[in-house]
CSV table of C-alpha atoms in Angstrom, one decimal:
chain,number,residue,atom,x,y,z
U,1,LEU,CA,5.6,0.6,-3.9
U,2,THR,CA,5.2,-0.5,-0.5
U,3,SER,CA,3.0,-2.1,2.5
U,4,HIS,CA,0.7,-0.6,4.5
U,5,CYS,CA,1.6,0.8,7.8
U,6,THR,CA,5.0,2.1,6.7
U,7,GLY,CA,3.9,6.0,6.4
U,8,HIS,CA,2.9,5.6,2.9
U,9,TYR,CA,0.0,8.0,3.1
U,10,SER,CA,2.3,10.4,4.8
U,11,PHE,CA,4.6,10.0,2.1
U,12,GLN,CA,1.8,10.5,-0.8
U,13,SER,CA,0.7,13.6,0.9
U,14,TYR,CA,4.4,14.9,0.6
U,15,LEU,CA,4.4,14.1,-3.4
U,16,ASN,CA,1.0,15.6,-3.9
U,17,LYS,CA,2.4,19.1,-2.8
U,18,ILE,CA,5.6,18.8,-4.7
U,19,PHE,CA,3.7,17.7,-8.1
U,20,LYS,CA,0.5,19.5,-7.3
U,21,ILE,CA,-1.6,16.5,-8.1
U,22,GLN,CA,-3.6,13.9,-6.2
U,23,THR,CA,-2.3,10.5,-5.9
U,24,ILE,CA,-4.3,7.5,-7.4
U,25,ALA,CA,-4.0,5.2,-4.5
U,26,ASN,CA,-5.8,2.3,-3.0
U,27,ALA,CA,-8.6,2.1,-6.1
U,28,HIS,CA,-8.2,-1.7,-6.3
U,29,TYR,CA,-6.7,-1.5,-9.8
U,30,ASN,CA,-9.7,0.0,-11.4
U,31,PHE,CA,-8.0,0.3,-14.8
U,32,LYS,CA,-10.2,2.9,-16.5
U,33,LEU,CA,-9.3,5.5,-13.4
U,34,TYR,CA,-5.5,4.6,-13.7
U,35,TYR,CA,-5.7,5.5,-17.5
U,36,GLU,CA,-7.3,8.8,-16.9
U,37,TYR,CA,-4.9,9.6,-14.2
U,38,LEU,CA,-2.3,8.7,-16.5
U,39,PHE,CA,-3.4,10.4,-19.5
U,40,TYR,CA,-4.1,13.5,-17.8
U,41,ASN,CA,-1.3,14.5,-15.6
U,42,LYS,CA,1.9,15.2,-17.0
U,43,ASP,CA,4.3,14.0,-13.9
U,44,PRO,CA,1.9,11.0,-12.6
U,45,PHE,CA,2.7,8.6,-10.0
U,46,ILE,CA,0.9,5.6,-8.4
U,47,SER,CA,1.0,4.3,-5.3
U,48,ILE,CA,0.9,0.6,-5.1
U,49,SER,CA,0.3,-1.1,-1.6
U,50,ASP,CA,-2.6,-3.4,-1.8
U,51,PHE,CA,-2.7,-7.2,-3.3
U,52,ASP,CA,-6.0,-8.3,-4.9
U,53,LEU,CA,-7.6,-10.3,-7.7
U,54,PHE,CA,-6.5,-8.0,-10.2
U,55,TYR,CA,-3.3,-6.9,-9.2
U,56,ASP,CA,-1.5,-9.4,-11.7
U,57,LYS,CA,-3.4,-8.0,-14.8
U,58,PHE,CA,-2.6,-4.4,-13.6
U,59,ALA,CA,1.0,-5.3,-13.0
U,60,SER,CA,1.0,-7.1,-16.7
U,61,LEU,CA,-0.3,-3.6,-18.1
U,62,ILE,CA,2.3,-1.7,-17.3
U,63,SER,CA,4.3,-1.1,-20.6
U,64,LYS,CA,7.3,0.5,-20.1
U,65,LYS,CA,10.3,0.6,-17.5
U,66,CYS,CA,9.5,3.1,-14.8
U,67,ASN,CA,11.2,4.5,-11.7
U,68,PHE,CA,10.0,3.0,-8.3
U,69,ILE,CA,10.3,4.5,-4.8
U,70,ILE,CA,10.3,1.6,-2.4
U,71,LEU,CA,9.5,2.5,1.3
U,72,ASN,CA,10.4,0.1,4.0
U,73,ARG,CA,9.9,-0.2,7.7
U,74,ASP,CA,10.7,-2.7,10.7
U,75,PRO,CA,7.7,-5.0,10.3
U,76,ILE,CA,7.0,-4.9,14.1
U,77,SER,CA,6.6,-1.5,14.2
U,78,ALA,CA,4.3,-1.9,11.2
U,79,LEU,CA,2.6,-4.6,13.0
U,80,LYS,CA,2.2,-2.1,15.9
U,81,SER,CA,0.8,0.6,13.8
U,82,ALA,CA,-2.0,-1.9,12.3
U,83,LEU,CA,-3.2,-3.2,15.7
U,84,ASN,CA,-3.3,0.5,16.9
U,85,PHE,CA,-5.1,1.7,13.4
U,86,ARG,CA,-8.0,3.7,14.5
U,87,MET,CA,-10.9,5.3,12.3
U,88,SER,CA,-13.5,7.7,12.8
U,89,ASN,CA,-17.2,6.8,13.7
U,90,SER,CA,-19.2,8.2,11.0
U,91,LYS,CA,-22.1,8.2,13.2
U,92,ILE,CA,-21.0,10.9,15.7
U,93,SER,CA,-21.4,14.3,14.6
U,94,ASN,CA,-18.4,16.8,14.2
U,95,GLN,CA,-20.0,19.8,15.2
U,96,ILE,CA,-19.0,21.0,18.2
U,97,TYR,CA,-20.5,23.7,20.5
U,98,ASN,CA,-18.8,23.6,24.1
U,99,SER,CA,-16.1,21.8,25.8
U,100,ASN,CA,-18.8,18.7,27.0
U,101,ASP,CA,-19.1,18.4,23.4
U,102,MET,CA,-15.5,18.1,22.6
U,103,LEU,CA,-15.2,15.5,25.5
U,104,ASN,CA,-18.1,13.4,24.2
U,105,PHE,CA,-16.4,13.7,20.8
U,106,CYS,CA,-13.0,12.3,21.6
U,107,LYS,CA,-14.7,9.5,23.7
U,108,SER,CA,-17.0,8.6,21.1
U,109,SER,CA,-15.7,9.2,17.8
U,110,ILE,CA,-12.5,6.5,17.7
U,111,TYR,CA,-13.3,2.9,16.2
U,112,TYR,CA,-10.3,0.4,16.8
U,113,PRO,CA,-11.6,-2.0,13.5
U,114,PHE,CA,-9.0,-4.8,14.9
U,115,HIS,CA,-10.4,-5.1,18.3
U,116,PRO,CA,-13.9,-6.7,18.7
U,117,ASN,CA,-14.8,-4.7,22.1
U,118,ASN,CA,-13.2,-1.5,20.8
U,119,GLN,CA,-10.3,-1.6,23.5
U,120,LEU,CA,-7.1,-1.9,22.4
U,121,ASN,CA,-5.9,-5.7,23.4
U,122,ILE,CA,-2.6,-7.7,22.3
U,123,ASP,CA,-4.3,-10.6,22.7
U,124,ASN,CA,-6.4,-9.9,19.6
U,125,LEU,CA,-2.9,-10.3,17.2
U,126,LYS,CA,-3.7,-14.2,17.1
U,127,ASP,CA,-7.1,-13.2,15.2
U,128,TYR,CA,-5.4,-10.5,13.5
U,129,VAL,CA,-2.8,-12.7,11.5
U,130,ASP,CA,-5.8,-14.5,10.3
U,131,LEU,CA,-7.5,-11.6,8.5
U,132,SER,CA,-7.4,-11.2,4.7
U,133,VAL,CA,-6.5,-7.6,5.5
U,134,PHE,CA,-3.1,-8.6,7.1
U,135,LYS,CA,-2.4,-11.0,4.1
U,136,ASP,CA,-3.3,-8.5,1.6
U,137,HIS,CA,-2.1,-4.9,2.9
U,138,LEU,CA,0.4,-5.4,5.4
U,139,PHE,CA,3.7,-7.6,4.5
U,140,VAL,CA,3.0,-7.7,0.8
U,141,GLN,CA,6.2,-6.3,-0.5
U,142,HIS,CA,7.6,-9.1,-2.2
U,143,THR,CA,4.3,-10.3,-3.7
U,144,LEU,CA,3.8,-6.9,-5.3
U,145,ILE,CA,7.3,-6.3,-6.4
U,146,GLN,CA,7.8,-9.8,-8.0
U,147,PRO,CA,5.6,-9.2,-11.3
U,148,LEU,CA,7.3,-5.9,-12.0
U,149,GLN,CA,11.0,-7.0,-12.0
U,150,ASP,CA,11.4,-6.6,-15.6
U,151,LYS,CA,9.7,-2.8,-15.3
U,152,ILE,CA,12.0,-1.4,-13.0
U,153,LEU,CA,14.2,1.4,-14.5
U,154,LYS,CA,15.7,2.8,-11.4
U,155,SER,CA,14.8,2.2,-7.7
U,156,PHE,CA,15.3,4.1,-4.6
U,157,TYR,CA,14.7,2.6,-1.3
U,158,ILE,CA,13.8,4.4,1.7
U,159,ASP,CA,13.1,3.4,5.3
U,160,THR,CA,10.0,5.1,7.2
U,161,LYS,CA,12.3,6.9,9.5
U,162,ASN,CA,13.8,8.8,6.6
U,163,ILE,CA,10.5,10.5,6.2
U,164,GLU,CA,10.0,11.5,9.6
U,165,ILE,CA,10.0,15.2,10.3
U,166,ASN,CA,13.6,15.5,11.4
U,167,ASN,CA,14.7,13.5,8.4
U,168,ILE,CA,12.4,14.6,5.3
U,169,GLU,CA,14.3,17.6,4.4
U,170,SER,CA,17.5,15.5,2.9
U,171,THR,CA,15.4,12.3,1.9
U,172,LEU,CA,13.5,14.5,-0.3
U,173,THR,CA,16.6,16.5,-1.5
U,174,SER,CA,17.7,13.1,-2.6
U,175,LEU,CA,14.9,12.0,-4.3
U,176,ALA,CA,14.3,15.3,-6.0
U,177,TYR,CA,18.2,15.0,-7.4
U,178,SER,CA,17.7,11.2,-8.5
U,179,PHE,CA,14.0,11.7,-9.8
U,180,ASN,CA,13.8,15.2,-11.2
U,181,PHE,CA,11.5,16.9,-8.7
U,182,PRO,CA,10.2,20.0,-9.5
U,183,ASN,CA,11.2,22.5,-7.3
U,184,PHE,CA,9.4,22.6,-3.8
U,185,ASP,CA,9.5,24.8,-0.4
U,186,ILE,CA,11.0,22.3,2.1
U,187,ASN,CA,8.9,24.3,5.1
U,188,GLU,CA,5.8,22.8,3.7
U,189,PHE,CA,7.1,19.3,5.0
U,190,LYS,CA,7.7,20.2,8.6
U,191,SER,CA,4.0,19.0,10.1
U,192,GLN,CA,3.0,15.5,10.4
U,193,ALA,CA,0.1,13.9,7.7
U,194,TYR,CA,-1.0,11.4,10.5
U,195,ASN,CA,-1.0,11.1,14.1
U,196,LEU,CA,-2.5,9.2,16.8
U,197,VAL,CA,-5.9,11.6,16.5
U,198,ALA,CA,-6.1,12.2,13.2
U,199,TYR,CA,-9.5,10.4,13.0
U,200,LEU,CA,-11.0,13.7,14.8
U,201,PHE,CA,-10.4,16.0,12.1
U,202,PRO,CA,-11.7,17.9,10.4
U,203,PHE,CA,-14.3,19.2,13.0
U,204,TYR,CA,-16.4,22.3,13.4
U,205,TYR,CA,-16.6,24.6,16.6
U,206,PHE,CA,-19.4,27.0,16.8
U,207,TYR,CA,-18.9,30.2,18.7
U,208,LYS,CA,-22.0,32.2,18.9
U,209,ASN,CA,-23.0,30.8,15.2
U,210,ILE,CA,-19.6,31.7,14.0
U,211,LYS,CA,-17.8,28.7,12.5
U,212,ILE,CA,-14.4,27.6,13.3
U,213,THR,CA,-12.8,24.7,11.2
U,214,ILE,CA,-10.2,22.8,13.1
U,215,LYS,CA,-8.4,20.6,10.5
U,216,GLN,CA,-4.9,18.4,10.0
U,217,LYS,CA,-2.8,20.3,7.9
U,218,ASN,CA,-1.6,17.5,5.6
U,219,TYR,CA,-4.6,15.6,5.4
U,220,LEU,CA,-4.2,13.5,2.4
U,221,HIS,CA,-7.8,12.6,1.6
U,222,ASP,CA,-9.3,16.1,2.5
U,223,TYR,CA,-10.3,17.9,-0.7
U,224,THR,CA,-12.2,20.6,0.7
U,225,ASP,CA,-11.2,24.1,-0.7
U,226,TYR,CA,-10.2,26.3,2.3
U,227,LYS,CA,-9.0,29.3,0.6
U,228,SER,CA,-11.6,31.7,1.5
U,229,LEU,CA,-10.9,31.1,5.3
U,230,GLU,CA,-8.1,32.6,7.4
U,231,ASP,CA,-5.8,30.6,9.4
U,232,ILE,CA,-5.8,31.9,13.1
U,233,SER,CA,-3.5,29.1,14.4
U,234,GLU,CA,-0.9,31.1,15.2
U,235,ILE,CA,-2.5,33.2,18.2
U,236,PHE,CA,-2.5,29.8,20.0
U,237,LEU,CA,0.9,28.9,19.6
U,238,LYS,CA,2.3,30.3,23.0
U,239,LEU,CA,-0.2,27.7,24.6
U,240,ASN,CA,2.9,25.0,24.0
U,241,ILE,CA,0.5,22.5,22.8
U,242,PRO,CA,2.6,20.2,20.3
U,243,LEU,CA,-0.2,19.1,18.2
U,244,LEU,CA,-0.4,22.8,17.3
U,245,GLU,CA,2.4,22.3,14.4
U,246,ASN,CA,0.1,20.0,12.8
U,247,ILE,CA,-3.4,21.5,12.8
U,248,GLN,CA,-5.0,24.7,11.6
U,249,ILE,CA,-7.7,26.5,12.8
U,250,LEU,CA,-9.6,28.6,10.2
U,251,ILE,CA,-12.4,31.1,10.1
U,252,ASN,CA,-14.0,33.5,8.0
U,253,PRO,CA,-12.0,36.8,8.1
U,254,LYS,CA,-14.9,38.6,8.3
U,255,ASP,CA,-16.1,36.7,11.4
U,256,TYR,CA,-12.5,37.3,12.5
U,257,GLN,CA,-12.4,40.8,12.3
U,258,LYS,CA,-15.8,41.1,14.2
U,259,LEU,CA,-14.3,39.1,17.0
U,260,LYS,CA,-11.0,40.7,17.2
U,261,HIS,CA,-12.7,44.2,18.0
U,262,ASN,CA,-14.9,42.7,20.5
U,263,GLU,CA,-14.8,42.2,24.4
U,264,GLN,CA,-16.1,38.6,23.6
U,265,PHE,CA,-12.6,37.8,22.0
U,266,ASN,CA,-11.0,36.7,25.2
U,267,ILE,CA,-14.0,34.4,25.9
U,268,PHE,CA,-13.7,33.0,22.5
U,269,PHE,CA,-10.3,32.6,22.8
U,270,ASN,CA,-10.3,30.6,26.0
U,271,GLU,CA,-13.1,28.7,24.3
U,272,ILE,CA,-10.6,27.3,21.6
U,273,THR,CA,-7.9,26.8,24.1
U,274,ASN,CA,-10.3,24.4,26.0
U,275,ILE,CA,-10.9,22.8,23.0
U,276,LEU,CA,-7.3,22.3,22.1
U,277,LEU,CA,-6.3,21.3,25.9
U,278,ILE,CA,-8.9,18.6,25.5
U,279,ILE,CA,-7.2,17.4,22.1
U,280,ASP,CA,-4.0,17.7,23.6
U,281,LYS,CA,-5.1,15.0,26.9
U,282,HIS,CA,-6.6,13.1,24.7
U,283,PHE,CA,-3.8,12.6,22.4
U,284,LYS,CA,-1.4,12.0,25.2
U,285,LYS,CA,-3.9,9.1,26.7
U,286,GLU,CA,-4.1,7.8,23.1
U,287,ASP,CA,-0.2,7.2,23.1
U,288,LYS,CA,-0.1,5.8,26.6
U,289,ASN,CA,-2.6,3.4,25.6
U,290,GLN,CA,-1.7,2.3,22.3
U,291,ILE,CA,0.2,-1.0,22.0
U,292,LYS,CA,3.9,-1.1,22.0
U,293,GLU,CA,6.5,-3.3,20.0
U,294,TYR,CA,8.0,-5.0,22.9
U,295,GLU,CA,4.2,-6.0,24.1
U,296,ILE,CA,4.2,-7.5,20.7
U,297,LEU,CA,7.4,-9.5,20.8
U,298,ASN,CA,6.5,-10.6,24.2
U,299,TYR,CA,3.2,-11.9,23.1
U,300,LEU,CA,5.1,-14.0,20.5
U,301,LYS,CA,7.6,-15.3,22.9
U,302,THR,CA,4.8,-17.4,24.4
U,303,ASN,CA,2.5,-18.0,21.4
U,304,PHE,CA,4.2,-20.3,18.9
U,305,SER,CA,1.4,-20.5,16.2
U,306,THR,CA,1.0,-16.7,16.0
U,307,ARG,CA,5.0,-16.2,16.0
U,308,ILE,CA,5.4,-19.1,13.2
U,309,LYS,CA,2.6,-17.3,11.0
U,310,ILE,CA,4.5,-14.0,11.2
U,311,LYS,CA,8.0,-15.6,10.7
U,312,ASN,CA,6.7,-17.5,7.5
U,313,ILE,CA,5.1,-14.5,6.0
U,314,LEU,CA,8.0,-12.5,7.1
U,315,LYS,CA,10.2,-14.8,4.9
U,316,SER,CA,8.5,-13.8,1.8
U,317,HIS,CA,7.9,-10.3,2.5
U,318,LEU,CA,11.6,-9.4,3.2
U,319,LEU,CA,12.9,-11.3,0.2
U,320,HIS,CA,13.6,-8.5,-1.7
U,321,ILE,CA,14.8,-5.6,0.5
U,322,LYS,CA,16.9,-8.3,2.0
U,323,GLN,CA,18.7,-8.8,-1.2
U,324,HIS,CA,18.9,-4.9,-2.2
U,325,ARG,CA,19.2,-3.4,0.9
U,326,PRO,CA,20.3,-5.7,3.9
U,327,ASP,CA,21.7,-2.5,5.8
U,328,ILE,CA,18.2,-1.0,6.1
U,329,VAL,CA,17.2,-4.3,7.4
U,330,ALA,CA,20.2,-4.6,9.9
U,331,SER,CA,18.8,-1.4,11.1
U,332,TRP,CA,15.7,-2.3,12.4
U,333,LYS,CA,16.0,-3.1,15.7
U,334,TYR,CA,12.6,-4.8,16.6
U,335,TYR,CA,12.7,-7.0,13.8
U,336,GLN,CA,16.3,-8.2,14.7
U,337,GLU,CA,15.1,-8.9,18.3
U,338,PHE,CA,12.3,-11.2,16.4
U,339,GLU,CA,15.0,-12.8,14.5
U,340,LYS,CA,17.0,-13.7,17.4
U,341,MET,CA,13.9,-14.9,19.4
U,342,CYS,CA,13.0,-17.1,16.4
U,343,LYS,CA,16.5,-18.9,16.3
U,344,GLU,CA,16.4,-19.0,19.8
U,345,LEU,CA,12.8,-20.6,20.2
U,346,ASP,CA,12.5,-22.5,16.9
U,347,GLY,CA,15.9,-23.5,16.2
């Protein structure tokens, strides 16, 4: 159970791997879908992260006590992720034939749904907090947990920083002990499930009619079966591009054998290298341009109405975690600065 922008997609992808099932998530409480999922899966788990008109009915149909993993994040950091949220432009072809195609693909495929001119701008925070997607998705933990109070068998509280790559091993080990997880290989969780350029993947590069699939390793909603393809990512690791830890470069094994024993191989290698360098440059640009937490805090300092709206909604959203894990709340750097600001400016 969580709100959006807490890393829940990444966490779901980890649980999918451990239990070897596909999570039900954001199905808008489609009761038939949930029933079938629970009926056919031995170790089911459901992600609860949205509030809508059917939520209370959904909660009332839970007939026995369940274990809950409750994911939390500094709300100012969650707000940052929401404002930076990007999607792929479905109208843009993901078939790439040369470096120029890749450059155009990076420029054209990005779509910022909460920024009308498709340019990140902190001033759009004012309008964002009035959207239903903010009210029903971002700060809804207390709203979601209220009707479930008598359904909780055991709770395990996690902060988003505990599912980051450096901490995921200890977190999953603790969860495995508490919730009796099946055995799993921790090495499968050493790559990010989401990053700033996730919307680019998968795409397909064609070298002399040979199709190369470039995809993200742990993307939650990619249901394609890639078993027939060979992963050749390792031959590019010497390029020292950090993103290579999170993506796979896949090719038909027969095509790869032909390329390996052909004088064209160096040209092929250089072409893929150029593609990867373009993605890396695009990633760095996205990282530089994204809205930061301190920009949000500075904006809220001088915008009373938006500050008060966020303050009031957080008052409800954080009730449960403040009661059960005040230590997690105390560790949130940006939220503590926000609370201090509100006391100084609003009394």
